[in-house]
Short mmCIF file of C-alpha atoms and ligand atoms in Angstrom, two decimals:
data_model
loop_
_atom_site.label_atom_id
_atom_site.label_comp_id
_atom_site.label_asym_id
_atom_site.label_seq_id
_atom_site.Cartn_x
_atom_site.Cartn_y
_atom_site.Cartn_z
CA UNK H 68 -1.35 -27.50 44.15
CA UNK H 69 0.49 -30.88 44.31
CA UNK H 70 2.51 -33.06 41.86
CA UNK H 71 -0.31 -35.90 41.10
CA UNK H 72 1.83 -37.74 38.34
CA UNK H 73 5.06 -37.80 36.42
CA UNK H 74 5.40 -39.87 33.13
CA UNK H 75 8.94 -40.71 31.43
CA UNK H 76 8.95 -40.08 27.97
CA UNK H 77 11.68 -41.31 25.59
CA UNK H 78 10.85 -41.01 21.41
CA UNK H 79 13.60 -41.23 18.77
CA UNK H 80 11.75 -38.59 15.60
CA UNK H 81 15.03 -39.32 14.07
CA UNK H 82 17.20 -38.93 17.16
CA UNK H 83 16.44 -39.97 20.48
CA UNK H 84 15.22 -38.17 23.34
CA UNK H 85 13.78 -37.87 26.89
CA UNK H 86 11.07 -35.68 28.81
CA UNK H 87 9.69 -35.56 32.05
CA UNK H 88 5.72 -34.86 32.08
CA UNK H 89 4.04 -33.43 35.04
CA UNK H 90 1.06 -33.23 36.16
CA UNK H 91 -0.55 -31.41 39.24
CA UNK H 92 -3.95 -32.42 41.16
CA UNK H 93 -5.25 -29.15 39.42
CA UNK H 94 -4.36 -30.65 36.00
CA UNK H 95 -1.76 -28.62 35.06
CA UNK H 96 1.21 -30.61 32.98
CA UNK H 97 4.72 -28.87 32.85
CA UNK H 98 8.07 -30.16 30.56
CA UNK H 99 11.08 -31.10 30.84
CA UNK H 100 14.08 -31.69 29.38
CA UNK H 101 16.55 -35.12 30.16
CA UNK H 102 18.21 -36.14 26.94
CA UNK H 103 21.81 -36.75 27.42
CA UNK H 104 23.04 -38.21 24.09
CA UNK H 105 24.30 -41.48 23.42
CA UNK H 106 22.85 -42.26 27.39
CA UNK H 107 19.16 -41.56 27.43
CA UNK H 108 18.37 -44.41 29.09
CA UNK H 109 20.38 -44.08 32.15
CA UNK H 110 18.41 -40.65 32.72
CA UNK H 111 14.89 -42.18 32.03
CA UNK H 112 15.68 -44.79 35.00
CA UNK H 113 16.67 -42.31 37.19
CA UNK H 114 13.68 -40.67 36.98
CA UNK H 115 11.09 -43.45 36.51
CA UNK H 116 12.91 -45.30 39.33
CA UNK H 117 14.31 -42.69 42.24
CA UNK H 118 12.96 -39.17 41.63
CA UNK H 119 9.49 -39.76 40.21
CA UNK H 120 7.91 -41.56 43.26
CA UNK H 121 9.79 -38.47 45.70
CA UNK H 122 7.55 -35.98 43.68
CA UNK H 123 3.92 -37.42 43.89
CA UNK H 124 2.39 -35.06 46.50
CA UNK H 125 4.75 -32.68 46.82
CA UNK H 126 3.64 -28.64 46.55
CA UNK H 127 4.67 -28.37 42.71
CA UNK H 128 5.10 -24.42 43.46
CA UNK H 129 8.46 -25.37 45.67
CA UNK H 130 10.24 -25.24 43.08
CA UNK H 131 14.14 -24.07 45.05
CA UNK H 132 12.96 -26.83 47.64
CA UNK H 133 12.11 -29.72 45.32
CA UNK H 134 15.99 -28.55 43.53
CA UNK H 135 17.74 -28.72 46.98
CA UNK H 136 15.92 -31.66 47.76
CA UNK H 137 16.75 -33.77 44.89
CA UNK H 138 20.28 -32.41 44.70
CA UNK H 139 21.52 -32.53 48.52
CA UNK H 140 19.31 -35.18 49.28
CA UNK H 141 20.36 -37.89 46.78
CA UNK H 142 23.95 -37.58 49.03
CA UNK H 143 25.53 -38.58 45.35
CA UNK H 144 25.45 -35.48 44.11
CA UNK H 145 26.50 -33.74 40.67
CA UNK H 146 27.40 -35.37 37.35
CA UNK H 147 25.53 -35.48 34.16
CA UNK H 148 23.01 -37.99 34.79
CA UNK H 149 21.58 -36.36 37.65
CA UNK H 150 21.65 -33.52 37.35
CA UNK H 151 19.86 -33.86 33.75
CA UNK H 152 16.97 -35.42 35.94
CA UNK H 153 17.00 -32.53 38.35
CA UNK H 154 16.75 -30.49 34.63
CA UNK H 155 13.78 -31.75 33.98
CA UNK H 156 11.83 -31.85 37.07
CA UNK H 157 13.46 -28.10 37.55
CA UNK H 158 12.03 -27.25 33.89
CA UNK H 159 8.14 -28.90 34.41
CA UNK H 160 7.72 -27.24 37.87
CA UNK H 161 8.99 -23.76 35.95
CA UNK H 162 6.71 -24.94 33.27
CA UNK H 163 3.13 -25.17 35.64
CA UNK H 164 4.14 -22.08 37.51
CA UNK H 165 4.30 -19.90 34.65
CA UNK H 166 0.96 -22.14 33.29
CA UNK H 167 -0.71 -21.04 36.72
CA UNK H 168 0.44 -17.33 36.64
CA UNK H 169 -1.36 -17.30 33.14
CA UNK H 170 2.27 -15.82 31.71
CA UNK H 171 5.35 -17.03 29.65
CA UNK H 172 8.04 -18.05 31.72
CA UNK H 173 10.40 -15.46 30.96
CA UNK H 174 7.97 -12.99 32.58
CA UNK H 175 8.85 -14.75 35.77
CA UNK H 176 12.79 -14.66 35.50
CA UNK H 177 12.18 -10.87 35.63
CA UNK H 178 10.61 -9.90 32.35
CA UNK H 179 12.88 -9.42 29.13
CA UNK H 180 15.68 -7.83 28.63
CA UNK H 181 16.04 -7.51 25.05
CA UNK H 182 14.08 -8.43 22.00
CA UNK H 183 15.45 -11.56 20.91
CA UNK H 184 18.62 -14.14 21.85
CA UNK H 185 21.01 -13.88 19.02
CA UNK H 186 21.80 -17.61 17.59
CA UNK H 187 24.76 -18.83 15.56
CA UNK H 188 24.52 -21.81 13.33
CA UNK H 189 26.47 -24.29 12.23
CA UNK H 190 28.48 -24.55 9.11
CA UNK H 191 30.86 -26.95 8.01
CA UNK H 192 32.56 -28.97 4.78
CA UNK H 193 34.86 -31.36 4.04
CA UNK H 194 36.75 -29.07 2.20
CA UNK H 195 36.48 -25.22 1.23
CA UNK H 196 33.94 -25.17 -1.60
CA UNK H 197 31.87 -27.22 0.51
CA UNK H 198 32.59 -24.72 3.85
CA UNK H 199 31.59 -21.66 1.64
CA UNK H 200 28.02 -23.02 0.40
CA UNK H 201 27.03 -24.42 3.91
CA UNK H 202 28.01 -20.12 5.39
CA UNK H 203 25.98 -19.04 2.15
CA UNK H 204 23.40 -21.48 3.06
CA UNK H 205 22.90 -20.05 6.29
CA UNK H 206 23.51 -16.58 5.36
CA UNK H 207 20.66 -16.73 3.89
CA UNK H 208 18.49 -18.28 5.89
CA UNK H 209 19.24 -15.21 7.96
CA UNK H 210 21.80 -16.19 9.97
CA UNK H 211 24.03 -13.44 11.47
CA UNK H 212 26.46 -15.84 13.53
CA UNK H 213 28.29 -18.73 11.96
CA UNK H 214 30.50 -21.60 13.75
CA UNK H 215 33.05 -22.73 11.20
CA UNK H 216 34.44 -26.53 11.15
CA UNK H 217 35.99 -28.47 8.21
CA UNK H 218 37.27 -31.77 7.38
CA UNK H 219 41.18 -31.90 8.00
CA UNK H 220 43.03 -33.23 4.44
CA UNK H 221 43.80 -36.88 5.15
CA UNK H 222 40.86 -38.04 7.91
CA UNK H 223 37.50 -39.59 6.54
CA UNK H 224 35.94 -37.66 9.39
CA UNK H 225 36.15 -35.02 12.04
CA UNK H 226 34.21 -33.75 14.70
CA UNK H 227 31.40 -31.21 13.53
CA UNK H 228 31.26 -32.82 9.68
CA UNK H 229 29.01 -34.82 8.29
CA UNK H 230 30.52 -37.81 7.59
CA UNK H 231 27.16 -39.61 6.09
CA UNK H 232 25.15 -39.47 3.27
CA UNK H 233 22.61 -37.31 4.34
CA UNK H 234 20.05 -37.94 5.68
CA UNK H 235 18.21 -35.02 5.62
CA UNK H 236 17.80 -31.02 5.89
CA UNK H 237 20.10 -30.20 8.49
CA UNK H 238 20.01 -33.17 10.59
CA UNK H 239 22.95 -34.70 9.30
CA UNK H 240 25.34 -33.01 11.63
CA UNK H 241 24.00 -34.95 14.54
CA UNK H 242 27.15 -37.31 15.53
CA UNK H 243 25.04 -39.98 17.54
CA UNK H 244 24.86 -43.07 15.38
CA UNK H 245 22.42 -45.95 15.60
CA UNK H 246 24.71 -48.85 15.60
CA UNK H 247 25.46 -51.65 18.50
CA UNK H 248 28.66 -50.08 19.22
CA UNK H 249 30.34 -46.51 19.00
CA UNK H 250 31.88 -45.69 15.49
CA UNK H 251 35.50 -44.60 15.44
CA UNK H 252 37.27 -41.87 14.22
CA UNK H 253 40.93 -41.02 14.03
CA UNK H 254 42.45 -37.68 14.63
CA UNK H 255 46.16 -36.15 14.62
CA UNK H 256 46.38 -32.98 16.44
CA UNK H 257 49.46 -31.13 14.28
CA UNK H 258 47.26 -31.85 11.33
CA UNK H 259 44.52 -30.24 12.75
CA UNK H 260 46.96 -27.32 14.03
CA UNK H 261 48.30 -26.92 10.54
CA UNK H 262 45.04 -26.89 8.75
CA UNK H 263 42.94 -24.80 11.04
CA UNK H 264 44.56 -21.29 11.01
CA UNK H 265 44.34 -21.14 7.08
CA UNK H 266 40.43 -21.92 6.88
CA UNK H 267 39.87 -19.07 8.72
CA UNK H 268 41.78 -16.88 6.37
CA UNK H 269 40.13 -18.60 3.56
CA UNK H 270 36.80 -17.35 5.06
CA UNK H 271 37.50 -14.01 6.27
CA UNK H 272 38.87 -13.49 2.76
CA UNK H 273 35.33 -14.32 0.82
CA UNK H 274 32.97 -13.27 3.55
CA UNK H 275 34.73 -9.95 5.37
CA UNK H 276 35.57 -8.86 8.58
CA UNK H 277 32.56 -8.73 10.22
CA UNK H 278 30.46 -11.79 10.13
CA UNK H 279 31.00 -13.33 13.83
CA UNK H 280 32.83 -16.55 13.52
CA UNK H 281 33.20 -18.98 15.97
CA UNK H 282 34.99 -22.45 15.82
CA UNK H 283 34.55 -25.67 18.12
CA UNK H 284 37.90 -27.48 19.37
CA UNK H 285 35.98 -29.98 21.03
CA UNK H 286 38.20 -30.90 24.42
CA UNK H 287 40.97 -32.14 21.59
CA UNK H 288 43.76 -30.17 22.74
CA UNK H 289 46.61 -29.77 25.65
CA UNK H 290 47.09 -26.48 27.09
CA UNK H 291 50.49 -25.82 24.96
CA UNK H 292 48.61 -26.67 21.49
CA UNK H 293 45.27 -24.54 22.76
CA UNK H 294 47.34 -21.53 23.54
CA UNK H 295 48.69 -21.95 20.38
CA UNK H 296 45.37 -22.64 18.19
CA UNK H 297 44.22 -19.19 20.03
CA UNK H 298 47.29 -16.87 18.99
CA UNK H 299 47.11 -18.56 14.87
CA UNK H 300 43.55 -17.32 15.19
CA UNK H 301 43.82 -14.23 17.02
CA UNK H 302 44.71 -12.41 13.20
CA UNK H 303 41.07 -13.56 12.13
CA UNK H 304 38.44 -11.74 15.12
CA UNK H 305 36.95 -14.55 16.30
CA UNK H 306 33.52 -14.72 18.59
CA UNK H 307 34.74 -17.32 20.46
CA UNK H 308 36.94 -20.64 20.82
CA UNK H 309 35.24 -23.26 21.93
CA UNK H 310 36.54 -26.02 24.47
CA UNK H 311 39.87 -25.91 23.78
CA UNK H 312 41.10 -28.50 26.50
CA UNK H 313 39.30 -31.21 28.78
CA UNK H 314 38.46 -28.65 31.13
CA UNK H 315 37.72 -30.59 34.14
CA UNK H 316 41.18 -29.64 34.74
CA UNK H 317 40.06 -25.58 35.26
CA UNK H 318 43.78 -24.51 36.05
CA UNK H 319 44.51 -25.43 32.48
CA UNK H 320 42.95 -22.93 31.28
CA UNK H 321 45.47 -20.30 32.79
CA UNK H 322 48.31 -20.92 30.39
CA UNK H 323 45.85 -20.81 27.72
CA UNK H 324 44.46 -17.98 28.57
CA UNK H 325 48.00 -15.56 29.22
CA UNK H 326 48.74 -16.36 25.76
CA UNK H 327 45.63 -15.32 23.21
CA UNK H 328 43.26 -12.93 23.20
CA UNK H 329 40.70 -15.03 21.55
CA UNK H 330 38.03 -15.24 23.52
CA UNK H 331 37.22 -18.71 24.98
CA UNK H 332 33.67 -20.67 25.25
CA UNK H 333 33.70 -23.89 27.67
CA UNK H 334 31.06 -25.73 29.71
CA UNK H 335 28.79 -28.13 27.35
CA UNK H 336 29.71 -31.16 29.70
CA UNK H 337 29.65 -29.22 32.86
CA UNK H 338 27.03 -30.04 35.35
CA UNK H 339 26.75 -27.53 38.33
CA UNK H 340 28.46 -24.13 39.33
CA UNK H 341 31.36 -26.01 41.10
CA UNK H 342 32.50 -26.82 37.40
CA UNK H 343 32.96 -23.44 37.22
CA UNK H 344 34.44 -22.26 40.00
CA UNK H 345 38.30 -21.39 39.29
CA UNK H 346 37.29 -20.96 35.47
CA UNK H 347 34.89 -17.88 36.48
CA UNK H 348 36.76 -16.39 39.80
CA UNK H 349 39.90 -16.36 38.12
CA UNK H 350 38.02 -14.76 34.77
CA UNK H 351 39.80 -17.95 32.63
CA UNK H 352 36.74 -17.63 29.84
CA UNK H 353 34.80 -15.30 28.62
CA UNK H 354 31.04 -17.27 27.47
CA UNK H 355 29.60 -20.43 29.86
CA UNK H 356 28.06 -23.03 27.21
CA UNK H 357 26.10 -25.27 29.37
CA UNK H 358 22.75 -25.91 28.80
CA UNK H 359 19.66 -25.96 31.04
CA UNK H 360 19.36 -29.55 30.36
CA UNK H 361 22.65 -30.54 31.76
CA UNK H 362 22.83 -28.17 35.05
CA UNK H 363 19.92 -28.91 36.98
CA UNK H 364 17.47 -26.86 34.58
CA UNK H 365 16.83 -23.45 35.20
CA UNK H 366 17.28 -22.78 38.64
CA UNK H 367 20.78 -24.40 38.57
CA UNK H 368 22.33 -22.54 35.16
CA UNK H 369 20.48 -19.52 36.78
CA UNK H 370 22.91 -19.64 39.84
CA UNK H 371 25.93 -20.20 37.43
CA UNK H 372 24.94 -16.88 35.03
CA UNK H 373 24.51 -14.87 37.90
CA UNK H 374 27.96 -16.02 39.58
CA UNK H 375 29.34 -15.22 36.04
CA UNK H 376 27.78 -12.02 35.30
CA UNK H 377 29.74 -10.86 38.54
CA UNK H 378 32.72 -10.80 36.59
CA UNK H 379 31.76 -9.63 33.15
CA UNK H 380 31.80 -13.30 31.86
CA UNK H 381 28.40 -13.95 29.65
CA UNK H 382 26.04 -17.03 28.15
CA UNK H 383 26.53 -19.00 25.28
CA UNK H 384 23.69 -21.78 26.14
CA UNK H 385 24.61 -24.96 24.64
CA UNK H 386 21.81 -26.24 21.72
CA UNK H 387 22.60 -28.52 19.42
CA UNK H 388 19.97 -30.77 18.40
CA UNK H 389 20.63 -33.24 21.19
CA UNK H 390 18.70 -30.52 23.73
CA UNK H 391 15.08 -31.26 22.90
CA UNK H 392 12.74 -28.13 21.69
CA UNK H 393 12.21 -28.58 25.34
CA UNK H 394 15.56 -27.67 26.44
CA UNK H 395 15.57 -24.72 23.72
CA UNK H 396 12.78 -23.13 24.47
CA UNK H 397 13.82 -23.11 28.39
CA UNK H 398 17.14 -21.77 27.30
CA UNK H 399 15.27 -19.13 25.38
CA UNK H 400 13.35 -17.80 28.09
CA UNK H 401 16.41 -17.90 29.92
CA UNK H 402 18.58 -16.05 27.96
CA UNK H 403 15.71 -12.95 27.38
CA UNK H 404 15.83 -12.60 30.69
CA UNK H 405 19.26 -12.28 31.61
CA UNK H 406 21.23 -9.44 31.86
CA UNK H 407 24.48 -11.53 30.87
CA UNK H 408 23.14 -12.68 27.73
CA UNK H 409 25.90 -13.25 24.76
CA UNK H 410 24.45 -15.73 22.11
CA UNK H 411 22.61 -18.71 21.84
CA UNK H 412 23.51 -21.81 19.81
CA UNK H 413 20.93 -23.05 17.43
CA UNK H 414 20.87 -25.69 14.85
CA UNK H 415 17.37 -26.38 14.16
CA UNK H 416 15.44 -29.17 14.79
CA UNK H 417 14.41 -31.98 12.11
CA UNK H 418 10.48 -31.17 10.96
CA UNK H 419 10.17 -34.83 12.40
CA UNK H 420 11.34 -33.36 15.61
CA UNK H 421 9.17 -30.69 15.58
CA UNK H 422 6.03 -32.45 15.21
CA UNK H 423 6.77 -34.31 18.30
CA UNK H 424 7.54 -31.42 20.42
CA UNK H 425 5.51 -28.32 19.06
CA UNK H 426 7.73 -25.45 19.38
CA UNK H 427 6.44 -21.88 19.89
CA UNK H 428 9.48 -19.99 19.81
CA UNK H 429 10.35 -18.37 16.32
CA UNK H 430 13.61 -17.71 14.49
CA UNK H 431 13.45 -14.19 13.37
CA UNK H 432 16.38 -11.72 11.70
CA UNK H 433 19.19 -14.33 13.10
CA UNK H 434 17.56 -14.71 16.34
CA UNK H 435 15.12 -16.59 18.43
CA UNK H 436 11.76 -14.94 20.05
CA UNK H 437 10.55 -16.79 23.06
CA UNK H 438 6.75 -18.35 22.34
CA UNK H 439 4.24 -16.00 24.40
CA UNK H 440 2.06 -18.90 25.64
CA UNK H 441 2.08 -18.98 29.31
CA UNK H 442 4.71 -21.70 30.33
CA UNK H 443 7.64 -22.89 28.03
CA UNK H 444 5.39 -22.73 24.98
CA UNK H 445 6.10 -26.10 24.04
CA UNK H 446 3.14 -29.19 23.40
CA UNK H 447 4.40 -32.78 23.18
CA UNK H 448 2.16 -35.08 21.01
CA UNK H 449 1.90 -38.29 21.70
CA UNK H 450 0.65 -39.87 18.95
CA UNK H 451 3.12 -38.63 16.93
CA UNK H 452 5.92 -39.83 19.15
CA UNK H 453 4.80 -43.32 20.03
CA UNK H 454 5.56 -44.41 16.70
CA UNK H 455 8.94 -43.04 16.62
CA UNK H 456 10.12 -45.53 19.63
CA UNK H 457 13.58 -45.22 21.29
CA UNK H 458 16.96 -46.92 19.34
CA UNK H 459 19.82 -47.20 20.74
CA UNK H 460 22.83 -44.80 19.68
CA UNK H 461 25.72 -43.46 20.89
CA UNK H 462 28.64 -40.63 19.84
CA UNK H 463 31.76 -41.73 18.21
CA UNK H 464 35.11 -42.90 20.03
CA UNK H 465 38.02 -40.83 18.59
CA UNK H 466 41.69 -42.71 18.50
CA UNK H 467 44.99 -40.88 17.24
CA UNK H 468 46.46 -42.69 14.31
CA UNK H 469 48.56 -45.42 16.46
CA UNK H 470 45.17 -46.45 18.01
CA UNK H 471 45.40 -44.45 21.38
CA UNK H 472 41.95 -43.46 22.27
CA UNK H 473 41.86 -39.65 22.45
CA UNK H 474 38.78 -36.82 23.41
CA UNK H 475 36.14 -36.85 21.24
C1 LIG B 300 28.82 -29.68 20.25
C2 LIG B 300 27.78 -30.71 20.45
O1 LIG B 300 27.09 -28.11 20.08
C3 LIG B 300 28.27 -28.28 20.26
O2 LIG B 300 29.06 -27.38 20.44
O3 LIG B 300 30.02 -29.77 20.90
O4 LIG B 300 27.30 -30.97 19.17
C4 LIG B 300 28.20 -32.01 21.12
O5 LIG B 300 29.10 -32.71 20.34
C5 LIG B 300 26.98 -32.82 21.36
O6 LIG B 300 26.11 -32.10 22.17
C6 LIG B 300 27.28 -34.16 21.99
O7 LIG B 300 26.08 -34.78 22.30
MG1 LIG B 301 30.75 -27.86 21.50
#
């Protein structure tokens, strides 16, 4: 069975993003998944112009071949770019093989290990009332996992907030605008120090001790003010602490980590297991958040669990709604599989979304069921999507008060 055909698709339902289409001589189409945010179109050349024409005739079943091939044999290897196009030709070929086999995917990553992937969602406010409705809100939506991030008195906005009207269920947290140019936001990092530590009380006090809570630093911090951030919010039990530093310096993490117990989450930008190497052998976190969409799909977040799992280190796949239904449902059949598994991040797609990509996985009691249509379970329609055409956007720039551009 060889690859006949491979189509770039890029839609914008609201948000823009990009999938590979296969399709083998026996007429089997597999997914994928290559939406980097704020840089679509960089992937969608990529593929339309250097990996596409590689794959027409190749055995579409050769699936650790075709990886090795496009990763060793592009000589510029890693980064996020291409290794989201590796993603998605990774994801389609996983896609037709479990299509062929006549089972859902996770059958072939070695059958499932439990009975659904545990999700958290996210809640946020500018202030506390507002905190408090959006964890009610998802409490009862059935939600058993919450991340918690508020505005920080003073700044018009802060990462994880909407800072818009809204523009609809949910969707407003997306931080991708369409203009020419990136917005800006500001950000002062003793503020944020101050503030943090007593919103966490504030919701431990009204909710109890034993809702999982988990909060997002976003790369904001130096090792000094993370280590810090972790021992003011060791008092409130938290699931995790999410990028705490830029953590493409890994050794970093070692101060950080001698002085908290809270456990640490890092990985979203991350592209390959190298990214990962000191961080894991030297046990410096304790969830990986990358997503199969930004590691070279399956096969290449695969390798990284498995390296992870060696030293009690778990998942904690990265799915906001930048990672197409695509992307989720791979990461879903992922994580049902592995043994590693610790949660899955999920903040629902817009219905617009969803009527582009047909979903079949289901959120059920806090958690999401992989679809059991052979393959992915997913259906792109593209009617539907061709009149929801691409527009450019990108994330914000973040600058401290005096102007200096800082981490977003
Ligand atoms: C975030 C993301 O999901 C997360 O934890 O850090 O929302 C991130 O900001 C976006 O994926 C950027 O595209
Ligand atoms: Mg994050």
């Amino acid at each position: 069975m060889l690859i006949e055909r491979g189509e770039v698709l890029v839609c914008s339902p609201g948000r823009n993003f990009v999938t590979l289409r296969l399709v083998t001589s026996d007429g089997v189409v597999g997914l994928g998944d290559a939406t980097l945010n704020g840089r679509e179109l960089s992937v969608a050349s990529y593929l339309a112009d250097h990996v596409v024409p590689l794959l027409i005739g190749r055995d579409a079943h050769a699936i650790e071949d075709t990886w090795q091939y496009l990763y060793r044999g592009a000589y510029w290897r890693r980064g996020p770019v291409t290794m989201a196009a590796i993603a998605a030709v990774d994801t389609a070929l996983w896609d037709i093989k479990a299509k062929v086999c006549g089972l859902p995917l996770y059958q072939l990553l070695g059958g499932r290990s439990r009975r659904s992937c545990l999700v958290y969602g996210h809640a946020s406010g500018r202030d506390l009332p507002e905190l408090f409705d959006s964890v009610r809100g998802h409490l009862e939506l059935g939600y058993r996992a919450i991340r918690i991030q508020t505005g920080i008195p003073g700044f018009e906005s802060v990462y994880g907030v909407a800072s818009v009207a809204k523009s609809g269920p949910r969707y407003d947290y997306e931080p991708a605008r369409r203009t020419a140019v990136p917005v800006e936001e500001s950000w002062d990092t003793r503020a944020y120090l101050r503030h943090v530590p007593s919103v966490f009380e504030a919701v431990r006090n009204e909710f109890g001790p034993a809702l999982p809570l988990l909060h997002d630093a976003h790369h904001r911090l130096t090792p000094i003010q993370a280590a810090r951030l972790g021992k003011s919010l060791e008092p409130y039990d938290l699931f995790w602490l999410e990028d705490v530093t830029p953590a493409e310096n890994q050794e970093a993490l070692r101060l950080v980590r001698q002085h908290t117990t809270t456990p640490l989450a890092i990985g979203e930008v991350f592209n390959t297991v190298w990214d990962y190497q000191t961080l894991i052998r030297e046990q410096l976190i304790d969830y990986v958040r990358s997503a199969v969409t930004h590691t070279g799909g399956i096969t290449g977040l695969r390798r990284i669990f498995d390296f992870a799992s060696t030293y009690q280190i778990k998942s904690g796949i990265h799915g906001p709604t930048d990672i197409s239904p695509v992307g989720l449902a791979a990461a879903v059949h992922l994580g049902i599989a592995i043994h590693n598994f610790g949660i899955q991040e999920y903040m629902r797609h817009s219905a617009l979304t969803e009527e582009v990509f047909r979903p079949g996985y289901s959120f059920v009691d806090g958690g999401l069921v992989p679809s059991e249509e052979p393959g992915l379970g997913v259906d792109y329609d593209d009617d539907v999507a061709k009149n929801h055409p691409y527009e450019a956007a990108y994330l914000p720039v973040n600058r401290l008060t005096d102007g200096t551009v800082h981490d977003w």
